Amino acid sequence: SAVVSVLNVSAPRGSQAVLPCKSHRMVWTQDRLNDRQRVVHWDLLSTYYGDSKMERLCDMYSAGHQRVYSSYNQGRISMPRNAFKDGNFSLVIKDVAESDEGTYSCSLHHHYCHLYETVKIQLAITKNAEDTSEYWDGEKPVVVALEGSTVMLPCVNQEHIWTERHSEEEQQVVHWDRQPPGVPHDRADRLIDLYASGERRSYGPFFIRRKMNVTGAAFALGDFSLSISELESADEGTYSCHLHHHYCGLHERRIYQVFVTEPVREKKVVNLTTHNVAPAPLFFPLPSDPNVVRGHNVINVIIPESRVHLFQQLGYILATLVLFIALLIVIILISRKRRQRGYEYNVKKYGEKDVNLKEFTVDTTDLTQYKSEDIRLDYKNNILKEKAEQARSFPAKNIDLDK
């Protein structure tokens, strides 16, 4: 089942608008699934015994077997065993008798979802086989059956609420959508998702999520109203509140058309020649624009979008750029530190080698001749040193030049 309602809302610019979306039905304010939630029963309103009396014939629960109330009808009337699987709750009557005449009603109850459906069928008994027929009397179907035969009174409902059994998780969900002017409904923007499990999701830029809110006790109070603060011309559009209950197969939708108007400014003109006449207030003329929206005796003019959104978007871009630069600097510093650590490790690994002195032998035979000699290191230069060494090693000879 689906419920759709449409409402137009007009509010001054800069004010706060509340789009009401309330549902105090128990299906939205609590979520408890128990056995025996689905039940079907057959009743008979008969005049055979002279008085109109409603009699309960049988019933069947989704979690149990069917029950027949009268011992006379035991084994004579029945419903299909897979009734809740196939959605076929038809009543089969064997050995039809005159006492079976009357108006039958097939009632389907869903206690948790608070659903109630009734199908009525009139049964007439005849002794002539040629008179058997089925027709519609304007209010309900009429079945004329032959006495002693077997007749089936149809009661079919194949909706999944009667034929399936669902789990309890996230069966209730509410979401708000918004269609800007000129945007089709299939391209609407999702604003908020609310789940009965407590999960909440908000969509769109931060400034939209900040100004649009639904109370946290929505499912407890049944109040899913959307509050829009600091209303401006950019908030115009079609808002829709969708209430889904997957287990019960319910869908309710509320549609709101929001218009934003600016306060009307007055302009006074004073007549300087006549001081006794009160000044007459004059209003700004309205532009003859085809985009002007009219509704509920309120003239709504579409105002150009303010510059606040432009500055906000520019701020988001600058903040993202600064964050990217800071992240890049951190990455460069970390890479440099790792590179320096790698160089130190290579120097330690390949520069420091242990030397075994036993592998090298020193020849000391050439040093014996210098042990007894005093080594003098007080020569002023190398020339004096060489002269001294020559005088020490080669003694002077006397050469007679006359010879």
GROMACS .gro file of C-alpha atoms in nm:
model
  403
    1SER     CA    1   0.000   0.000   0.000
    2ALA     CA    2   0.121   0.353  -0.076
    3VAL     CA    3   0.007   0.686   0.065
    4VAL     CA    4   0.104   1.007  -0.116
    5SER     CA    5   0.033   1.362   0.003
    6VAL     CA    6   0.142   1.694  -0.154
    7LEU     CA    7   0.178   2.030   0.022
    8ASN     CA    8   0.319   2.371  -0.079
    9VAL     CA    9   0.528   2.560   0.176
   10SER     CA   10   0.635   2.926   0.150
   11ALA     CA   11   0.881   3.082   0.394
   12PRO     CA   12   1.076   3.411   0.416
   13ARG     CA   13   1.441   3.405   0.329
   14GLY     CA   14   1.674   3.362   0.628
   15SER     CA   15   1.411   3.196   0.847
   16GLN     CA   16   1.384   2.832   0.954
   17ALA     CA   17   1.142   2.600   0.778
   18VAL     CA   18   1.005   2.272   0.916
   19LEU     CA   19   0.859   2.021   0.672
   20PRO     CA   20   0.617   1.807   0.877
   21CYS     CA   21   0.625   1.432   0.826
   22LYS     CA   22   0.453   1.257   1.116
   23SER     CA   23   0.316   0.907   1.139
   24HIS     CA   24   0.201   0.783   1.479
   25ARG     CA   25   0.096   0.443   1.349
   26MET     CA   26   0.237   0.165   1.559
   27VAL     CA   27   0.405   0.013   1.254
   28TRP     CA   28   0.647   0.309   1.250
   29THR     CA   29   0.695   0.362   1.623
   30GLN     CA   30   0.792   0.008   1.726
   31ASP     CA   31   0.948  -0.295   1.566
   32ARG     CA   32   0.855  -0.626   1.728
   33LEU     CA   33   0.792  -0.948   1.540
   34ASN     CA   34   0.624  -1.235   1.717
   35ASP     CA   35   0.460  -1.558   1.608
   36ARG     CA   36   0.096  -1.567   1.500
   37GLN     CA   37   0.118  -1.223   1.339
   38ARG     CA   38  -0.069  -1.334   1.028
   39VAL     CA   39  -0.406  -1.503   1.057
   40VAL     CA   40  -0.696  -1.578   0.824
   41HIS     CA   41  -1.041  -1.690   0.936
   42TRP     CA   42  -1.373  -1.775   0.771
   43ASP     CA   43  -1.710  -1.665   0.912
   44LEU     CA   44  -2.064  -1.751   0.806
   45LEU     CA   45  -2.371  -1.530   0.833
   46SER     CA   46  -2.664  -1.773   0.792
   47THR     CA   47  -3.042  -1.732   0.803
   48TYR     CA   48  -3.117  -2.103   0.780
   49TYR     CA   49  -3.229  -2.130   1.142
   50GLY     CA   50  -3.438  -1.816   1.128
   51ASP     CA   51  -3.202  -1.569   1.291
   52SER     CA   52  -2.905  -1.390   1.141
   53LYS     CA   53  -2.610  -1.512   1.338
   54MET     CA   54  -2.237  -1.487   1.264
   55GLU     CA   55  -2.055  -1.815   1.317
   56ARG     CA   56  -1.681  -1.869   1.316
   57LEU     CA   57  -1.599  -2.165   1.094
   58CYS     CA   58  -1.219  -2.199   1.091
   59ASP     CA   59  -0.897  -2.003   1.112
   60MET     CA   60  -0.532  -2.054   1.028
   61TYR     CA   61  -0.214  -1.888   1.162
   62SER     CA   62   0.106  -1.848   0.966
   63ALA     CA   63   0.304  -2.021   1.243
   64GLY     CA   64   0.050  -2.297   1.321
   65HIS     CA   65  -0.211  -2.533   1.184
   66GLN     CA   66  -0.569  -2.455   1.093
   67ARG     CA   67  -0.849  -2.494   1.343
   68VAL     CA   68  -1.211  -2.593   1.276
   69TYR     CA   69  -1.453  -2.483   1.549
   70SER     CA   70  -1.753  -2.712   1.493
   71SER     CA   71  -1.729  -3.088   1.520
   72TYR     CA   72  -1.986  -3.111   1.241
   73ASN     CA   73  -1.743  -2.939   1.002
   74GLN     CA   74  -1.440  -3.150   1.100
   75GLY     CA   75  -1.306  -3.305   0.780
   76ARG     CA   76  -1.580  -3.132   0.579
   77ILE     CA   77  -1.433  -2.785   0.538
   78SER     CA   78  -1.067  -2.699   0.497
   79MET     CA   79  -0.815  -2.449   0.358
   80PRO     CA   80  -0.502  -2.542   0.160
   81ARG     CA   81  -0.204  -2.631   0.377
   82ASN     CA   82   0.029  -2.403   0.180
   83ALA     CA   83  -0.215  -2.111   0.200
   84PHE     CA   84   0.039  -1.860   0.335
   85LYS     CA   85   0.298  -1.972   0.082
   86ASP     CA   86   0.073  -1.947  -0.224
   87GLY     CA   87  -0.160  -1.673  -0.103
   88ASN     CA   88  -0.461  -1.897  -0.164
   89PHE     CA   89  -0.695  -1.900   0.137
   90SER     CA   90  -0.996  -2.044  -0.044
   91LEU     CA   91  -1.244  -2.250   0.159
   92VAL     CA   92  -1.340  -2.596   0.033
   93ILE     CA   93  -1.678  -2.735   0.148
   94LYS     CA   94  -1.757  -3.102   0.087
   95ASP     CA   95  -2.110  -3.251   0.076
   96VAL     CA   96  -2.283  -2.915   0.054
   97ALA     CA   97  -2.616  -2.904   0.247
   98GLU     CA   98  -2.897  -2.649   0.267
   99SER     CA   99  -2.765  -2.537   0.606
  100ASP     CA  100  -2.450  -2.410   0.434
  101GLU     CA  101  -2.639  -2.128   0.266
  102GLY     CA  102  -2.544  -1.777   0.369
  103THR     CA  103  -2.283  -1.507   0.332
  104TYR     CA  104  -1.925  -1.614   0.390
  105SER     CA  105  -1.648  -1.370   0.478
  106CYS     CA  106  -1.277  -1.437   0.445
  107SER     CA  107  -1.080  -1.205   0.675
  108LEU     CA  108  -0.703  -1.161   0.662
  109HIS     CA  109  -0.543  -0.995   0.966
  110HIS     CA  110  -0.186  -0.880   1.012
  111HIS     CA  111  -0.162  -0.790   1.381
  112TYR     CA  112   0.184  -0.633   1.366
  113CYS     CA  113   0.126  -0.430   1.052
  114HIS     CA  114  -0.233  -0.344   1.150
  115LEU     CA  115  -0.373  -0.462   0.818
  116TYR     CA  116  -0.720  -0.597   0.770
  117GLU     CA  117  -0.875  -0.727   0.448
  118THR     CA  118  -1.213  -0.894   0.400
  119VAL     CA  119  -1.362  -1.079   0.105
  120LYS     CA  120  -1.735  -1.164   0.110
  121ILE     CA  121  -1.901  -1.440  -0.095
  122GLN     CA  122  -2.266  -1.546  -0.099
  123LEU     CA  123  -2.341  -1.918  -0.131
  124ALA     CA  124  -2.677  -2.044  -0.256
  125ILE     CA  125  -2.782  -2.412  -0.269
  126THR     CA  126  -2.990  -2.566  -0.549
  127LYS     CA  127  -3.113  -2.916  -0.625
  128ASN     CA  128  -3.109  -2.866  -1.000
  129ALA     CA  129  -2.769  -2.902  -1.165
  130GLU     CA  130  -2.869  -2.665  -1.445
  131ASP     CA  131  -2.912  -2.377  -1.199
  132THR     CA  132  -2.551  -2.384  -1.080
  133SER     CA  133  -2.369  -2.062  -1.168
  134GLU     CA  134  -2.143  -1.783  -1.046
  135TYR     CA  135  -2.219  -1.412  -1.088
  136TRP     CA  136  -2.167  -1.069  -0.934
  137ASP     CA  137  -2.466  -0.907  -0.767
  138GLY     CA  138  -2.312  -0.561  -0.754
  139GLU     CA  139  -2.158  -0.596  -0.409
  140LYS     CA  140  -2.012  -0.944  -0.387
  141PRO     CA  141  -1.976  -1.264  -0.591
  142VAL     CA  142  -2.259  -1.516  -0.567
  143VAL     CA  143  -2.197  -1.891  -0.603
  144VAL     CA  144  -2.493  -2.123  -0.671
  145ALA     CA  145  -2.384  -2.480  -0.591
  146LEU     CA  146  -2.553  -2.815  -0.631
  147GLU     CA  147  -2.663  -2.983  -0.310
  148GLY     CA  148  -2.431  -3.270  -0.215
  149SER     CA  149  -2.144  -3.148  -0.434
  150THR     CA  150  -1.812  -2.992  -0.339
  151VAL     CA  151  -1.777  -2.616  -0.372
  152MET     CA  152  -1.477  -2.385  -0.336
  153LEU     CA  153  -1.519  -2.027  -0.214
  154PRO     CA  154  -1.224  -1.822  -0.352
  155CYS     CA  155  -1.010  -1.599  -0.130
  156VAL     CA  156  -0.676  -1.521  -0.299
  157ASN     CA  157  -0.417  -1.259  -0.196
  158GLN     CA  158  -0.070  -1.306  -0.341
  159GLU     CA  159   0.093  -0.989  -0.201
  160HIS     CA  160   0.430  -1.065  -0.042
  161ILE     CA  161   0.309  -0.941   0.295
  162TRP     CA  162   0.095  -1.254   0.317
  163THR     CA  163   0.316  -1.497   0.128
  164GLU     CA  164   0.664  -1.424   0.269
  165ARG     CA  165   0.828  -1.403   0.608
  166HIS     CA  166   1.107  -1.150   0.659
  167SER     CA  167   1.372  -1.087   0.919
  168GLU     CA  168   1.356  -0.798   1.164
  169GLU     CA  169   1.678  -0.616   1.067
  170GLU     CA  170   1.641  -0.275   0.902
  171GLN     CA  171   1.277  -0.328   0.810
  172GLN     CA  172   1.189   0.037   0.877
  173VAL     CA  173   1.369   0.310   0.684
  174VAL     CA  174   1.290   0.676   0.617
  175HIS     CA  175   1.469   0.896   0.368
  176TRP     CA  176   1.435   1.254   0.247
  177ASP     CA  177   1.497   1.358  -0.115
  178ARG     CA  178   1.518   1.699  -0.281
  179GLN     CA  179   1.458   1.800  -0.642
  180PRO     CA  180   1.597   2.143  -0.737
  181PRO     CA  181   1.377   2.343  -0.976
  182GLY     CA  182   1.382   2.193  -1.323
  183VAL     CA  183   1.531   1.858  -1.212
  184PRO     CA  184   1.323   1.540  -1.277
  185HIS     CA  185   1.224   1.319  -0.986
  186ASP     CA  186   1.450   1.033  -1.095
  187ARG     CA  187   1.756   1.259  -1.047
  188ALA     CA  188   1.663   1.389  -0.704
  189ASP     CA  189   1.937   1.440  -0.444
  190ARG     CA  190   1.933   1.215  -0.136
  191LEU     CA  191   1.952   1.418   0.186
  192ILE     CA  192   1.909   1.185   0.486
  193ASP     CA  193   1.857   0.814   0.551
  194LEU     CA  194   1.720   0.693   0.886
  195TYR     CA  195   1.704   0.328   0.992
  196ALA     CA  196   1.511   0.178   1.280
  197SER     CA  197   1.835   0.009   1.391
  198GLY     CA  198   1.975   0.353   1.481
  199GLU     CA  199   2.191   0.407   1.173
  200ARG     CA  200   2.179   0.754   1.019
  201ARG     CA  201   2.335   0.875   0.693
  202SER     CA  202   2.361   1.230   0.560
  203TYR     CA  203   2.458   1.318   0.204
  204GLY     CA  204   2.583   1.621   0.016
  205PRO     CA  205   2.824   1.903   0.112
  206PHE     CA  206   2.889   1.985   0.476
  207PHE     CA  207   2.688   2.308   0.478
  208ILE     CA  208   2.379   2.118   0.359
  209ARG     CA  209   2.425   1.844   0.619
  210ARG     CA  210   2.463   2.110   0.889
  211LYS     CA  211   2.145   2.298   0.806
  212MET     CA  212   1.912   2.000   0.745
  213ASN     CA  213   1.832   1.771   1.035
  214VAL     CA  214   1.581   1.515   1.165
  215THR     CA  215   1.537   1.450   1.536
  216GLY     CA  216   1.726   1.152   1.679
  217ALA     CA  217   1.409   1.013   1.843
  218ALA     CA  218   1.224   0.997   1.510
  219PHE     CA  219   1.121   0.632   1.530
  220ALA     CA  220   1.030   0.654   1.897
  221LEU     CA  221   0.805   0.957   1.846
  222GLY     CA  222   0.691   0.887   1.492
  223ASP     CA  223   0.810   1.237   1.395
  224PHE     CA  224   1.034   1.242   1.086
  225SER     CA  225   1.002   1.615   1.016
  226LEU     CA  226   1.288   1.782   0.830
  227SER     CA  227   1.423   2.105   0.977
  228ILE     CA  228   1.598   2.349   0.741
  229SER     CA  229   1.783   2.637   0.909
  230GLU     CA  230   1.903   2.960   0.749
  231LEU     CA  231   1.665   2.923   0.458
  232GLU     CA  232   1.775   3.083   0.133
  233SER     CA  233   1.680   3.083  -0.234
  234ALA     CA  234   1.915   2.789  -0.308
  235ASP     CA  235   1.694   2.568  -0.086
  236GLU     CA  236   1.393   2.596  -0.316
  237GLY     CA  237   1.264   2.279  -0.473
  238THR     CA  238   1.051   1.973  -0.417
  239TYR     CA  239   1.115   1.776  -0.097
  240SER     CA  240   0.981   1.424  -0.049
  241CYS     CA  241   0.969   1.210   0.265
  242HIS     CA  242   0.955   0.834   0.203
  243LEU     CA  243   0.857   0.591   0.480
  244HIS     CA  244   0.928   0.225   0.398
  245HIS     CA  245   0.845  -0.084   0.597
  246HIS     CA  246   0.991  -0.376   0.407
  247TYR     CA  247   0.838  -0.647   0.626
  248CYS     CA  248   0.486  -0.509   0.604
  249GLY     CA  249   0.519  -0.399   0.242
  250LEU     CA  250   0.423  -0.040   0.326
  251HIS     CA  251   0.534   0.277   0.148
  252GLU     CA  252   0.413   0.621   0.244
  253ARG     CA  253   0.531   0.934   0.064
  254ARG     CA  254   0.483   1.300   0.151
  255ILE     CA  255   0.575   1.570  -0.105
  256TYR     CA  256   0.644   1.935  -0.020
  257GLN     CA  257   0.701   2.221  -0.263
  258VAL     CA  258   0.921   2.486  -0.100
  259PHE     CA  259   0.933   2.848  -0.219
  260VAL     CA  260   1.159   3.115  -0.069
  261THR     CA  261   1.054   3.482  -0.073
  262GLU     CA  262   1.245   3.793   0.026
  263PRO     CA  263   1.087   4.043   0.268
  264VAL     CA  264   0.902   4.319   0.081
  265ARG     CA  265   1.077   4.655   0.118
  266GLU     CA  266   0.869   4.972   0.140
  267LYS     CA  267   0.966   5.297  -0.030
  268LYS     CA  268   0.809   5.618   0.094
  269VAL     CA  269   0.758   5.924  -0.131
  270VAL     CA  270   0.693   6.259   0.043
  271ASN     CA  271   0.505   6.537  -0.134
  272LEU     CA  272   0.700   6.856  -0.055
  273THR     CA  273   0.425   7.091  -0.170
  274THR     CA  274   0.150   6.958   0.055
  275HIS     CA  275   0.246   6.884   0.415
  276ASN     CA  276  -0.104   6.794   0.533
  277VAL     CA  277  -0.124   6.477   0.319
  278ALA     CA  278   0.022   6.163   0.469
  279PRO     CA  279   0.299   6.000   0.263
  280ALA     CA  280   0.176   5.712   0.053
  281PRO     CA  281   0.377   5.391   0.067
  282LEU     CA  282   0.485   5.254  -0.267
  283PHE     CA  283   0.610   4.900  -0.330
  284PHE     CA  284   0.870   4.789  -0.578
  285PRO     CA  285   0.703   4.669  -0.899
  286LEU     CA  286   0.724   4.296  -0.957
  287PRO     CA  287   0.923   4.191  -1.266
  288SER     CA  288   0.732   4.029  -1.546
  289ASP     CA  289   0.948   3.719  -1.541
  290PRO     CA  290   0.807   3.383  -1.657
  291ASN     CA  291   1.008   3.214  -1.380
  292VAL     CA  292   0.794   3.376  -1.114
  293VAL     CA  293   0.618   3.105  -0.913
  294ARG     CA  294   0.271   3.168  -0.769
  295GLY     CA  295   0.093   2.955  -0.512
  296HIS     CA  296  -0.137   2.998  -0.212
  297ASN     CA  297  -0.184   3.371  -0.286
  298VAL     CA  298   0.188   3.430  -0.233
  299ILE     CA  299   0.399   3.581  -0.509
  300ASN     CA  300   0.734   3.409  -0.515
  301VAL     CA  301   1.026   3.554  -0.711
  302ILE     CA  302   1.328   3.338  -0.785
  303ILE     CA  303   1.631   3.519  -0.642
  304PRO     CA  304   1.984   3.477  -0.782
  305GLU     CA  305   2.202   3.242  -0.583
  306SER     CA  306   2.404   3.416  -0.310
  307ARG     CA  307   2.783   3.437  -0.305
  308VAL     CA  308   2.810   3.251   0.024
  309HIS     CA  309   2.818   2.913  -0.149
  310LEU     CA  310   3.097   3.033  -0.382
  311PHE     CA  311   3.318   3.135  -0.088
  312GLN     CA  312   3.246   2.808   0.090
  313GLN     CA  313   3.341   2.601  -0.213
  314LEU     CA  314   3.658   2.811  -0.259
  315GLY     CA  315   3.749   2.751   0.104
  316TYR     CA  316   3.709   2.374   0.058
  317ILE     CA  317   3.942   2.383  -0.246
  318LEU     CA  318   4.212   2.586  -0.065
  319ALA     CA  319   4.199   2.363   0.242
  320THR     CA  320   4.239   2.055   0.024
  321LEU     CA  321   4.538   2.213  -0.155
  322VAL     CA  322   4.713   2.304   0.174
  323LEU     CA  323   4.660   1.955   0.306
  324PHE     CA  324   4.810   1.806  -0.010
  325ILE     CA  325   5.119   2.029   0.013
  326ALA     CA  326   5.175   1.940   0.380
  327LEU     CA  327   5.146   1.570   0.299
  328LEU     CA  328   5.399   1.609   0.015
  329ILE     CA  329   5.651   1.783   0.248
  330VAL     CA  330   5.619   1.506   0.506
  331ILE     CA  331   5.684   1.242   0.239
  332ILE     CA  332   5.998   1.426   0.117
  333LEU     CA  333   6.140   1.456   0.471
  334ILE     CA  334   6.081   1.091   0.546
  335SER     CA  335   6.248   0.983   0.220
  336ARG     CA  336   6.554   1.196   0.297
  337LYS     CA  337   6.596   1.047   0.643
  338ARG     CA  338   6.573   0.697   0.502
  339ARG     CA  339   6.833   0.780   0.236
  340GLN     CA  340   7.081   0.912   0.499
  341ARG     CA  341   7.037   0.603   0.709
  342GLY     CA  342   7.115   0.391   0.402
  343TYR     CA  343   7.449   0.572   0.340
  344GLU     CA  344   7.564   0.528   0.700
  345TYR     CA  345   7.486   0.162   0.679
  346ASN     CA  346   7.691   0.120   0.360
  347VAL     CA  347   7.997   0.297   0.513
  348LYS     CA  348   7.988   0.077   0.819
  349LYS     CA  349   7.943  -0.232   0.610
  350TYR     CA  350   8.212  -0.180   0.350
  351GLY     CA  351   8.456   0.071   0.514
  352GLU     CA  352   8.532  -0.106   0.840
  353LYS     CA  353   8.727  -0.431   0.782
  354ASP     CA  354   8.911  -0.632   1.045
  355VAL     CA  355   9.286  -0.680   0.966
  356ASN     CA  356   9.470  -0.986   1.092
  357LEU     CA  357   9.829  -0.879   1.170
  358LYS     CA  358   9.952  -1.237   1.170
  359GLU     CA  359   9.919  -1.249   0.794
  360PHE     CA  360  10.191  -0.985   0.749
  361THR     CA  361  10.569  -1.052   0.833
  362VAL     CA  362  10.826  -0.776   0.887
  363ASP     CA  363  11.193  -0.822   0.776
  364THR     CA  364  11.417  -0.670   1.048
  365THR     CA  365  11.766  -0.768   0.904
  366ASP     CA  366  11.832  -0.429   0.751
  367LEU     CA  367  11.790  -0.249   1.081
  368THR     CA  368  12.082  -0.415   1.267
  369GLN     CA  369  12.353  -0.184   1.127
  370TYR     CA  370  12.176   0.119   1.267
  371LYS     CA  371  12.141  -0.009   1.618
  372SER     CA  372  12.490   0.094   1.731
  373GLU     CA  373  12.488   0.428   1.556
  374ASP     CA  374  12.345   0.735   1.707
  375ILE     CA  375  12.093   0.897   1.489
  376ARG     CA  376  12.115   1.268   1.496
  377LEU     CA  377  11.815   1.466   1.397
  378ASP     CA  378  11.937   1.813   1.471
  379TYR     CA  379  12.062   1.903   1.123
  380LYS     CA  380  11.940   2.232   0.986
  381ASN     CA  381  11.889   2.104   0.636
  382ASN     CA  382  11.951   1.809   0.410
  383ILE     CA  383  12.277   1.947   0.269
  384LEU     CA  384  12.448   1.949   0.609
  385LYS     CA  385  12.313   1.603   0.671
  386GLU     CA  386  12.465   1.470   0.347
  387LYS     CA  387  12.806   1.635   0.420
  388ALA     CA  388  12.814   1.478   0.761
  389GLU     CA  389  12.731   1.136   0.624
  390GLN     CA  390  13.006   1.167   0.359
  391ALA     CA  391  13.265   1.274   0.616
  392ARG     CA  392  13.168   0.979   0.833
  393SER     CA  393  13.179   0.713   0.566
  394PHE     CA  394  13.469   0.830   0.347
  395PRO     CA  395  13.788   0.950   0.535
  396ALA     CA  396  13.999   1.223   0.377
  397LYS     CA  397  14.300   1.125   0.164
  398ASN     CA  398  14.627   1.317   0.128
  399ILE     CA  399  14.717   1.358  -0.238
  400ASP     CA  400  15.056   1.493  -0.332
  401LEU     CA  401  15.013   1.688  -0.646
  402ASP     CA  402  15.391   1.706  -0.713
  403LYS     CA  403  15.413   1.338  -0.759
   0.00000   0.00000   0.00000
